[in-house]
Amino acid sequence: MGRAGTQYIRGQLSLTVAGGGTGKSAYTLARIIKADKPIPAIYFSADSSADIQLSRALSMLTGLRMDESKEIVRGERIYDYAATLDQNPIRFNYNASPSVADVERTVSAWYELYNEDAHMIVLDNITNIRGGGAGNEEDPFSGLESLMDWANDMARVTGAHVAGLHHTTGPHNNGDSPIPMNGVKGQITRVPALVLTLHKPDESTLAVSTVKNRAGRSDSSGNTFVELGFDGSTMTFTDDAFSSVSY
């Protein structure tokens, strides 16, 4: 999945932004699970429950339909697929509102357990993380700016790629047209080295725009994007018919 929005670079912070229901959580999980080599990752899934994330992972790995995967997970038959799932070194934290201290403890626990830091840390969504600093009446998102500084520091200290997931401003919530960098809710794009925005031109396509990229090309308008095939029934992303579109 490297072509779809450039590679995740360890020691850096990225932000993936989309309207609700566009598929940013599925896209991020797929990039971990379908990587050429297993990525040791900590995924803070405040926005999606355990049964949803496990069902997504099962469908991505086996090709099962999501309704089948959900029945397997909820029927407690997931152990039949343990060997397949265990090939991916991902640990999920399902706290719906973790604090900065909770995140730091989990990251430290990983190091104590494996004697190395995770290679990737996902914060889904960053607005669910508590303790990033309080906003004020004039700028209610100033706390998120502080949270970006904290997440960037965590990336530098641990050497992990820290991937934050975030929302759009109101005009882009529908998620059916390209999202520019100024469509990021709270305008918190100063710190991340990489900012991706996602939209769906149609139900079978997910488009990825690189609106900021310190390591390469970008287009802040969002109008240059890569199109991926997306089958939501099986959580399958395809880029065989790779295309890059510019409006």
PDB file of C-alpha atoms in Angstrom:
ATOM      1  CA  MET A   1       0.000   0.000   0.000  1.00  0.00           C
ATOM      2  CA  GLY A   2       3.036   2.234  -0.190  1.00  0.00           C
ATOM      3  CA  ARG A   3       2.012   4.071  -3.360  1.00  0.00           C
ATOM      4  CA  ALA A   4      -1.239   5.239  -1.825  1.00  0.00           C
ATOM      5  CA  GLY A   5      -0.030   8.319  -0.015  1.00  0.00           C
ATOM      6  CA  THR A   6       3.704   7.560   0.366  1.00  0.00           C
ATOM      7  CA  GLN A   7       5.392   5.397   2.960  1.00  0.00           C
ATOM      8  CA  TYR A   8       5.023   5.793   6.691  1.00  0.00           C
ATOM      9  CA  ILE A   9       8.456   6.873   7.961  1.00  0.00           C
ATOM     10  CA  ARG A  10       9.545   5.851  11.446  1.00  0.00           C
ATOM     11  CA  GLY A  11      10.268   8.693  13.848  1.00  0.00           C
ATOM     12  CA  GLN A  12       7.711  10.948  12.170  1.00  0.00           C
ATOM     13  CA  LEU A  13       4.142  12.058  12.813  1.00  0.00           C
ATOM     14  CA  SER A  14       1.399  11.826  10.199  1.00  0.00           C
ATOM     15  CA  LEU A  15      -2.232  12.895  10.092  1.00  0.00           C
ATOM     16  CA  THR A  16      -4.930  11.105   8.069  1.00  0.00           C
ATOM     17  CA  VAL A  17      -8.073  13.187   7.697  1.00  0.00           C
ATOM     18  CA  ALA A  18     -11.523  12.303   6.341  1.00  0.00           C
ATOM     19  CA  GLY A  19     -15.213  12.793   6.919  1.00  0.00           C
ATOM     20  CA  GLY A  20     -17.061  10.338   9.131  1.00  0.00           C
ATOM     21  CA  GLY A  21     -17.663   6.962   7.491  1.00  0.00           C
ATOM     22  CA  THR A  22     -15.217   7.551   4.637  1.00  0.00           C
ATOM     23  CA  GLY A  23     -12.918   4.722   5.708  1.00  0.00           C
ATOM     24  CA  LYS A  24      -9.881   6.281   7.383  1.00  0.00           C
ATOM     25  CA  SER A  25      -9.749   3.622  10.131  1.00  0.00           C
ATOM     26  CA  ALA A  26     -10.065   0.776   7.616  1.00  0.00           C
ATOM     27  CA  TYR A  27      -7.469   2.400   5.355  1.00  0.00           C
ATOM     28  CA  THR A  28      -4.972   2.772   8.208  1.00  0.00           C
ATOM     29  CA  LEU A  29      -5.527  -0.765   9.486  1.00  0.00           C
ATOM     30  CA  ALA A  30      -5.147  -2.174   5.966  1.00  0.00           C
ATOM     31  CA  ARG A  31      -1.840  -0.366   5.469  1.00  0.00           C
ATOM     32  CA  ILE A  32      -0.543  -2.105   8.596  1.00  0.00           C
ATOM     33  CA  ILE A  33      -1.978  -5.559   7.941  1.00  0.00           C
ATOM     34  CA  LYS A  34      -1.206  -5.650   4.203  1.00  0.00           C
ATOM     35  CA  ALA A  35       2.341  -4.312   4.492  1.00  0.00           C
ATOM     36  CA  ASP A  36       5.112  -6.319   2.825  1.00  0.00           C
ATOM     37  CA  LYS A  37       6.557  -7.112   6.267  1.00  0.00           C
ATOM     38  CA  PRO A  38       4.685  -7.316   9.599  1.00  0.00           C
ATOM     39  CA  ILE A  39       4.607  -3.954  11.383  1.00  0.00           C
ATOM     40  CA  PRO A  40       4.785  -4.174  15.196  1.00  0.00           C
ATOM     41  CA  ALA A  41       2.063  -1.668  16.043  1.00  0.00           C
ATOM     42  CA  ILE A  42       0.020  -0.279  18.913  1.00  0.00           C
ATOM     43  CA  TYR A  43      -3.428   0.802  17.776  1.00  0.00           C
ATOM     44  CA  PHE A  44      -5.419   3.065  20.129  1.00  0.00           C
ATOM     45  CA  SER A  45      -8.904   2.395  18.789  1.00  0.00           C
ATOM     46  CA  ALA A  46     -11.018   4.896  20.704  1.00  0.00           C
ATOM     47  CA  ASP A  47     -13.351   5.386  17.748  1.00  0.00           C
ATOM     48  CA  SER A  48     -14.087   1.726  16.866  1.00  0.00           C
ATOM     49  CA  SER A  49     -15.031  -1.158  19.167  1.00  0.00           C
ATOM     50  CA  ALA A  50     -13.153  -4.440  19.488  1.00  0.00           C
ATOM     51  CA  ASP A  51     -15.690  -6.479  17.520  1.00  0.00           C
ATOM     52  CA  ILE A  52     -15.577  -4.018  14.599  1.00  0.00           C
ATOM     53  CA  GLN A  53     -11.780  -3.846  14.413  1.00  0.00           C
ATOM     54  CA  LEU A  54     -11.360  -7.608  14.786  1.00  0.00           C
ATOM     55  CA  SER A  55     -13.990  -8.211  12.102  1.00  0.00           C
ATOM     56  CA  ARG A  56     -12.218  -5.780   9.769  1.00  0.00           C
ATOM     57  CA  ALA A  57      -8.873  -7.478  10.367  1.00  0.00           C
ATOM     58  CA  LEU A  58     -10.366 -10.935   9.792  1.00  0.00           C
ATOM     59  CA  SER A  59     -11.963  -9.875   6.499  1.00  0.00           C
ATOM     60  CA  MET A  60      -8.764  -8.180   5.310  1.00  0.00           C
ATOM     61  CA  LEU A  61      -6.730 -11.311   6.017  1.00  0.00           C
ATOM     62  CA  THR A  62      -9.157 -13.968   4.786  1.00  0.00           C
ATOM     63  CA  GLY A  63     -11.416 -12.303   2.222  1.00  0.00           C
ATOM     64  CA  LEU A  64     -14.516 -13.131   4.273  1.00  0.00           C
ATOM     65  CA  ARG A  65     -17.460 -10.774   4.014  1.00  0.00           C
ATOM     66  CA  MET A  66     -17.835  -8.398   6.946  1.00  0.00           C
ATOM     67  CA  ASP A  67     -21.188  -9.911   7.940  1.00  0.00           C
ATOM     68  CA  GLU A  68     -19.501 -13.337   8.131  1.00  0.00           C
ATOM     69  CA  SER A  69     -16.564 -11.951  10.111  1.00  0.00           C
ATOM     70  CA  LYS A  70     -18.907 -10.238  12.570  1.00  0.00           C
ATOM     71  CA  GLU A  71     -20.790 -13.518  13.145  1.00  0.00           C
ATOM     72  CA  ILE A  72     -17.493 -15.311  13.795  1.00  0.00           C
ATOM     73  CA  VAL A  73     -16.300 -12.663  16.237  1.00  0.00           C
ATOM     74  CA  ARG A  74     -19.601 -12.286  18.090  1.00  0.00           C
ATOM     75  CA  GLY A  75     -20.142 -16.057  18.126  1.00  0.00           C
ATOM     76  CA  GLU A  76     -16.727 -16.464  19.791  1.00  0.00           C
ATOM     77  CA  ARG A  77     -15.408 -18.628  16.952  1.00  0.00           C
ATOM     78  CA  ILE A  78     -12.463 -16.308  16.379  1.00  0.00           C
ATOM     79  CA  TYR A  79     -10.062 -18.860  17.883  1.00  0.00           C
ATOM     80  CA  ASP A  80     -10.350 -20.887  14.660  1.00  0.00           C
ATOM     81  CA  TYR A  81      -8.485 -18.031  12.969  1.00  0.00           C
ATOM     82  CA  ALA A  82      -5.942 -17.364  15.714  1.00  0.00           C
ATOM     83  CA  ALA A  83      -2.967 -18.579  13.682  1.00  0.00           C
ATOM     84  CA  THR A  84      -3.817 -16.160  10.863  1.00  0.00           C
ATOM     85  CA  LEU A  85      -4.362 -13.214  13.178  1.00  0.00           C
ATOM     86  CA  ASP A  86      -1.214 -13.932  15.207  1.00  0.00           C
ATOM     87  CA  GLN A  87       0.946 -13.299  12.150  1.00  0.00           C
ATOM     88  CA  ASN A  88       0.288  -9.585  12.647  1.00  0.00           C
ATOM     89  CA  PRO A  89       2.000  -8.111  15.738  1.00  0.00           C
ATOM     90  CA  ILE A  90      -0.675  -5.510  16.528  1.00  0.00           C
ATOM     91  CA  ARG A  91      -1.908  -4.757  20.034  1.00  0.00           C
ATOM     92  CA  PHE A  92      -5.166  -2.823  20.349  1.00  0.00           C
ATOM     93  CA  ASN A  93      -6.217  -0.515  23.155  1.00  0.00           C
ATOM     94  CA  TYR A  94      -9.988   0.054  23.165  1.00  0.00           C
ATOM     95  CA  ASN A  95     -10.217   2.762  25.832  1.00  0.00           C
ATOM     96  CA  ALA A  96     -12.839   5.159  24.451  1.00  0.00           C
ATOM     97  CA  SER A  97     -11.109   8.210  25.931  1.00  0.00           C
ATOM     98  CA  PRO A  98      -7.474   7.435  26.788  1.00  0.00           C
ATOM     99  CA  SER A  99      -5.355  10.070  28.459  1.00  0.00           C
ATOM    100  CA  VAL A 100      -1.864  11.060  27.386  1.00  0.00           C
ATOM    101  CA  ALA A 101      -0.644   9.145  30.454  1.00  0.00           C
ATOM    102  CA  ASP A 102      -2.594   6.035  29.334  1.00  0.00           C
ATOM    103  CA  VAL A 103      -0.937   6.175  25.928  1.00  0.00           C
ATOM    104  CA  GLU A 104       2.525   6.617  27.430  1.00  0.00           C
ATOM    105  CA  ARG A 105       2.003   3.696  29.839  1.00  0.00           C
ATOM    106  CA  THR A 106       0.919   1.407  27.002  1.00  0.00           C
ATOM    107  CA  VAL A 107       3.900   2.430  24.880  1.00  0.00           C
ATOM    108  CA  SER A 108       6.234   1.796  27.844  1.00  0.00           C
ATOM    109  CA  ALA A 109       4.591  -1.573  28.518  1.00  0.00           C
ATOM    110  CA  TRP A 110       5.283  -2.628  24.925  1.00  0.00           C
ATOM    111  CA  TYR A 111       8.965  -1.827  25.437  1.00  0.00           C
ATOM    112  CA  GLU A 112       9.068  -3.782  28.704  1.00  0.00           C
ATOM    113  CA  LEU A 113       7.429  -6.776  27.022  1.00  0.00           C
ATOM    114  CA  TYR A 114       9.420  -6.868  23.762  1.00  0.00           C
ATOM    115  CA  ASN A 115      12.615  -4.991  24.699  1.00  0.00           C
ATOM    116  CA  GLU A 116      12.060  -2.585  21.812  1.00  0.00           C
ATOM    117  CA  ASP A 117       9.554   0.120  20.932  1.00  0.00           C
ATOM    118  CA  ALA A 118       6.647  -0.462  18.578  1.00  0.00           C
ATOM    119  CA  HIS A 119       7.362   0.551  15.005  1.00  0.00           C
ATOM    120  CA  MET A 120       3.992   2.287  14.629  1.00  0.00           C
ATOM    121  CA  ILE A 121       1.508   3.916  17.010  1.00  0.00           C
ATOM    122  CA  VAL A 122      -1.988   4.796  15.780  1.00  0.00           C
ATOM    123  CA  LEU A 123      -4.155   7.388  17.559  1.00  0.00           C
ATOM    124  CA  ASP A 124      -7.724   6.877  16.290  1.00  0.00           C
ATOM    125  CA  ASN A 125      -9.030   9.575  16.693  1.00  0.00           C
ATOM    126  CA  ILE A 126      -6.810  12.250  18.164  1.00  0.00           C
ATOM    127  CA  THR A 127      -9.832  14.161  19.482  1.00  0.00           C
ATOM    128  CA  ASN A 128     -10.457  11.203  21.819  1.00  0.00           C
ATOM    129  CA  ILE A 129      -7.072  11.623  23.542  1.00  0.00           C
ATOM    130  CA  ARG A 130      -7.348  13.487  26.844  1.00  0.00           C
ATOM    131  CA  GLY A 131      -4.663  15.711  28.333  1.00  0.00           C
ATOM    132  CA  GLY A 132      -3.260  17.386  25.260  1.00  0.00           C
ATOM    133  CA  GLY A 133      -3.813  20.835  26.730  1.00  0.00           C
ATOM    134  CA  ALA A 134      -7.021  22.817  27.056  1.00  0.00           C
ATOM    135  CA  GLY A 135      -8.277  25.048  24.291  1.00  0.00           C
ATOM    136  CA  ASN A 136      -9.670  28.506  24.847  1.00  0.00           C
ATOM    137  CA  GLU A 137     -12.798  30.345  23.761  1.00  0.00           C
ATOM    138  CA  GLU A 138     -11.072  32.082  20.854  1.00  0.00           C
ATOM    139  CA  ASP A 139      -9.312  28.912  19.643  1.00  0.00           C
ATOM    140  CA  PRO A 140     -11.008  25.729  20.933  1.00  0.00           C
ATOM    141  CA  PHE A 141      -8.538  23.562  18.990  1.00  0.00           C
ATOM    142  CA  SER A 142      -5.376  24.978  20.579  1.00  0.00           C
ATOM    143  CA  GLY A 143      -5.294  21.898  22.806  1.00  0.00           C
ATOM    144  CA  LEU A 144      -5.006  19.687  19.734  1.00  0.00           C
ATOM    145  CA  GLU A 145      -2.024  21.722  18.576  1.00  0.00           C
ATOM    146  CA  SER A 146      -0.300  20.866  21.870  1.00  0.00           C
ATOM    147  CA  LEU A 147      -1.317  17.237  21.373  1.00  0.00           C
ATOM    148  CA  MET A 148       0.422  17.250  18.000  1.00  0.00           C
ATOM    149  CA  ASP A 149       3.620  18.486  19.647  1.00  0.00           C
ATOM    150  CA  TRP A 150       3.364  15.678  22.217  1.00  0.00           C
ATOM    151  CA  ALA A 151       2.714  13.023  19.541  1.00  0.00           C
ATOM    152  CA  ASN A 152       5.617  14.304  17.447  1.00  0.00           C
ATOM    153  CA  ASP A 153       7.914  14.106  20.467  1.00  0.00           C
ATOM    154  CA  MET A 154       6.751  10.520  21.099  1.00  0.00           C
ATOM    155  CA  ALA A 155       7.658   9.644  17.512  1.00  0.00           C
ATOM    156  CA  ARG A 156      11.134  11.135  17.936  1.00  0.00           C
ATOM    157  CA  VAL A 157      11.781   9.448  21.301  1.00  0.00           C
ATOM    158  CA  THR A 158      10.499   5.975  20.394  1.00  0.00           C
ATOM    159  CA  GLY A 159      11.465   5.939  16.725  1.00  0.00           C
ATOM    160  CA  ALA A 160       7.922   4.827  15.902  1.00  0.00           C
ATOM    161  CA  HIS A 161       5.758   6.295  13.194  1.00  0.00           C
ATOM    162  CA  VAL A 162       2.868   7.953  15.027  1.00  0.00           C
ATOM    163  CA  ALA A 163      -0.265   8.108  12.874  1.00  0.00           C
ATOM    164  CA  GLY A 164      -3.053  10.378  14.051  1.00  0.00           C
ATOM    165  CA  LEU A 165      -6.547  10.100  12.553  1.00  0.00           C
ATOM    166  CA  HIS A 166      -8.694  13.210  12.488  1.00  0.00           C
ATOM    167  CA  HIS A 167     -11.857  14.855  11.130  1.00  0.00           C
ATOM    168  CA  THR A 168     -12.601  17.513   8.524  1.00  0.00           C
ATOM    169  CA  THR A 169     -14.292  20.885   8.708  1.00  0.00           C
ATOM    170  CA  GLY A 170     -18.047  20.984   8.088  1.00  0.00           C
ATOM    171  CA  PRO A 171     -18.029  21.684   4.330  1.00  0.00           C
ATOM    172  CA  HIS A 172     -16.044  18.473   3.719  1.00  0.00           C
ATOM    173  CA  ASN A 173     -17.926  16.107   6.039  1.00  0.00           C
ATOM    174  CA  ASN A 174     -19.731  14.431   3.146  1.00  0.00           C
ATOM    175  CA  GLY A 175     -16.405  12.997   2.001  1.00  0.00           C
ATOM    176  CA  ASP A 176     -17.317  12.861  -1.689  1.00  0.00           C
ATOM    177  CA  SER A 177     -14.896  15.482  -3.020  1.00  0.00           C
ATOM    178  CA  PRO A 178     -11.153  16.272  -2.594  1.00  0.00           C
ATOM    179  CA  ILE A 179     -10.241  17.739   0.798  1.00  0.00           C
ATOM    180  CA  PRO A 180      -7.562  20.478   0.855  1.00  0.00           C
ATOM    181  CA  MET A 181      -5.170  21.054   3.721  1.00  0.00           C
ATOM    182  CA  ASN A 182      -7.340  23.892   5.034  1.00  0.00           C
ATOM    183  CA  GLY A 183     -10.184  21.367   5.303  1.00  0.00           C
ATOM    184  CA  VAL A 184      -8.505  19.783   8.342  1.00  0.00           C
ATOM    185  CA  LYS A 185     -10.564  20.440  11.455  1.00  0.00           C
ATOM    186  CA  GLY A 186      -8.815  22.881  13.764  1.00  0.00           C
ATOM    187  CA  GLN A 187      -6.046  23.614  11.214  1.00  0.00           C
ATOM    188  CA  ILE A 188      -3.565  21.423  13.129  1.00  0.00           C
ATOM    189  CA  THR A 189      -1.250  20.669  10.211  1.00  0.00           C
ATOM    190  CA  ARG A 190       1.816  22.634  11.385  1.00  0.00           C
ATOM    191  CA  VAL A 191       3.591  19.769  13.156  1.00  0.00           C
ATOM    192  CA  PRO A 192       2.893  16.553  11.179  1.00  0.00           C
ATOM    193  CA  ALA A 193       5.440  15.708   8.494  1.00  0.00           C
ATOM    194  CA  LEU A 194       2.781  13.989   6.393  1.00  0.00           C
ATOM    195  CA  VAL A 195      -0.898  14.901   6.006  1.00  0.00           C
ATOM    196  CA  LEU A 196      -3.245  12.723   3.938  1.00  0.00           C
ATOM    197  CA  THR A 197      -6.885  13.463   3.174  1.00  0.00           C
ATOM    198  CA  LEU A 198      -9.331  10.815   1.978  1.00  0.00           C
ATOM    199  CA  HIS A 199     -12.535  11.066  -0.008  1.00  0.00           C
ATOM    200  CA  LYS A 200     -14.810   8.668  -1.894  1.00  0.00           C
ATOM    201  CA  PRO A 201     -15.658   9.660  -5.488  1.00  0.00           C
ATOM    202  CA  ASP A 202     -17.999   6.652  -5.485  1.00  0.00           C
ATOM    203  CA  GLU A 203     -18.795   3.657  -3.265  1.00  0.00           C
ATOM    204  CA  SER A 204     -16.138   1.430  -4.835  1.00  0.00           C
ATOM    205  CA  THR A 205     -13.280   3.958  -4.771  1.00  0.00           C
ATOM    206  CA  LEU A 206     -11.191   5.587  -2.044  1.00  0.00           C
ATOM    207  CA  ALA A 207      -9.076   8.562  -3.123  1.00  0.00           C
ATOM    208  CA  VAL A 208      -5.954   9.563  -1.183  1.00  0.00           C
ATOM    209  CA  SER A 209      -4.556  13.095  -1.420  1.00  0.00           C
ATOM    210  CA  THR A 210      -1.111  13.992  -0.042  1.00  0.00           C
ATOM    211  CA  VAL A 211      -1.667  17.592   1.013  1.00  0.00           C
ATOM    212  CA  LYS A 212       1.566  17.924   3.000  1.00  0.00           C
ATOM    213  CA  ASN A 213       4.750  15.905   2.718  1.00  0.00           C
ATOM    214  CA  ARG A 214       8.111  17.079   4.014  1.00  0.00           C
ATOM    215  CA  ALA A 215       9.787  14.070   2.349  1.00  0.00           C
ATOM    216  CA  GLY A 216       8.369  14.487  -1.142  1.00  0.00           C
ATOM    217  CA  ARG A 217       5.674  15.845  -3.419  1.00  0.00           C
ATOM    218  CA  SER A 218       2.347  17.180  -2.206  1.00  0.00           C
ATOM    219  CA  ASP A 219      -0.571  19.298  -3.351  1.00  0.00           C
ATOM    220  CA  SER A 220      -2.219  21.337  -0.612  1.00  0.00           C
ATOM    221  CA  SER A 221      -5.392  21.716  -2.683  1.00  0.00           C
ATOM    222  CA  GLY A 222      -6.106  17.993  -2.417  1.00  0.00           C
ATOM    223  CA  ASN A 223      -6.911  17.880  -6.116  1.00  0.00           C
ATOM    224  CA  THR A 224      -4.037  15.514  -6.889  1.00  0.00           C
ATOM    225  CA  PHE A 225      -4.887  12.088  -5.556  1.00  0.00           C
ATOM    226  CA  VAL A 226      -4.415   8.361  -5.953  1.00  0.00           C
ATOM    227  CA  GLU A 227      -7.507   6.204  -6.465  1.00  0.00           C
ATOM    228  CA  LEU A 228      -7.785   2.803  -4.766  1.00  0.00           C
ATOM    229  CA  GLY A 229     -10.443   0.219  -5.359  1.00  0.00           C
ATOM    230  CA  PHE A 230     -12.402  -0.344  -2.150  1.00  0.00           C
ATOM    231  CA  ASP A 231     -14.851  -3.144  -1.402  1.00  0.00           C
ATOM    232  CA  GLY A 232     -16.421  -2.305   1.941  1.00  0.00           C
ATOM    233  CA  SER A 233     -18.156  -5.681   2.146  1.00  0.00           C
ATOM    234  CA  THR A 234     -14.798  -7.432   2.534  1.00  0.00           C
ATOM    235  CA  MET A 235     -12.637  -4.463   3.625  1.00  0.00           C
ATOM    236  CA  THR A 236     -10.498  -5.018   0.535  1.00  0.00           C
ATOM    237  CA  PHE A 237      -8.335  -2.294  -0.964  1.00  0.00           C
ATOM    238  CA  THR A 238      -6.809  -2.775  -4.412  1.00  0.00           C
ATOM    239  CA  ASP A 239      -4.366  -0.655  -6.373  1.00  0.00           C
ATOM    240  CA  ASP A 240      -3.780  -3.001  -9.325  1.00  0.00           C
ATOM    241  CA  ALA A 241      -5.431  -0.508 -11.656  1.00  0.00           C
ATOM    242  CA  PHE A 242      -3.247   2.232 -10.204  1.00  0.00           C
ATOM    243  CA  SER A 243      -4.198   5.708 -11.270  1.00  0.00           C
ATOM    244  CA  SER A 244      -3.179   9.183 -10.248  1.00  0.00           C
ATOM    245  CA  VAL A 245      -5.726  11.898 -10.939  1.00  0.00           C
ATOM    246  CA  SER A 246      -5.305  15.657 -10.940  1.00  0.00           C
ATOM    247  CA  TYR A 247      -8.183  18.106 -11.371  1.00  0.00           C
TER     248      TYR A 247
END
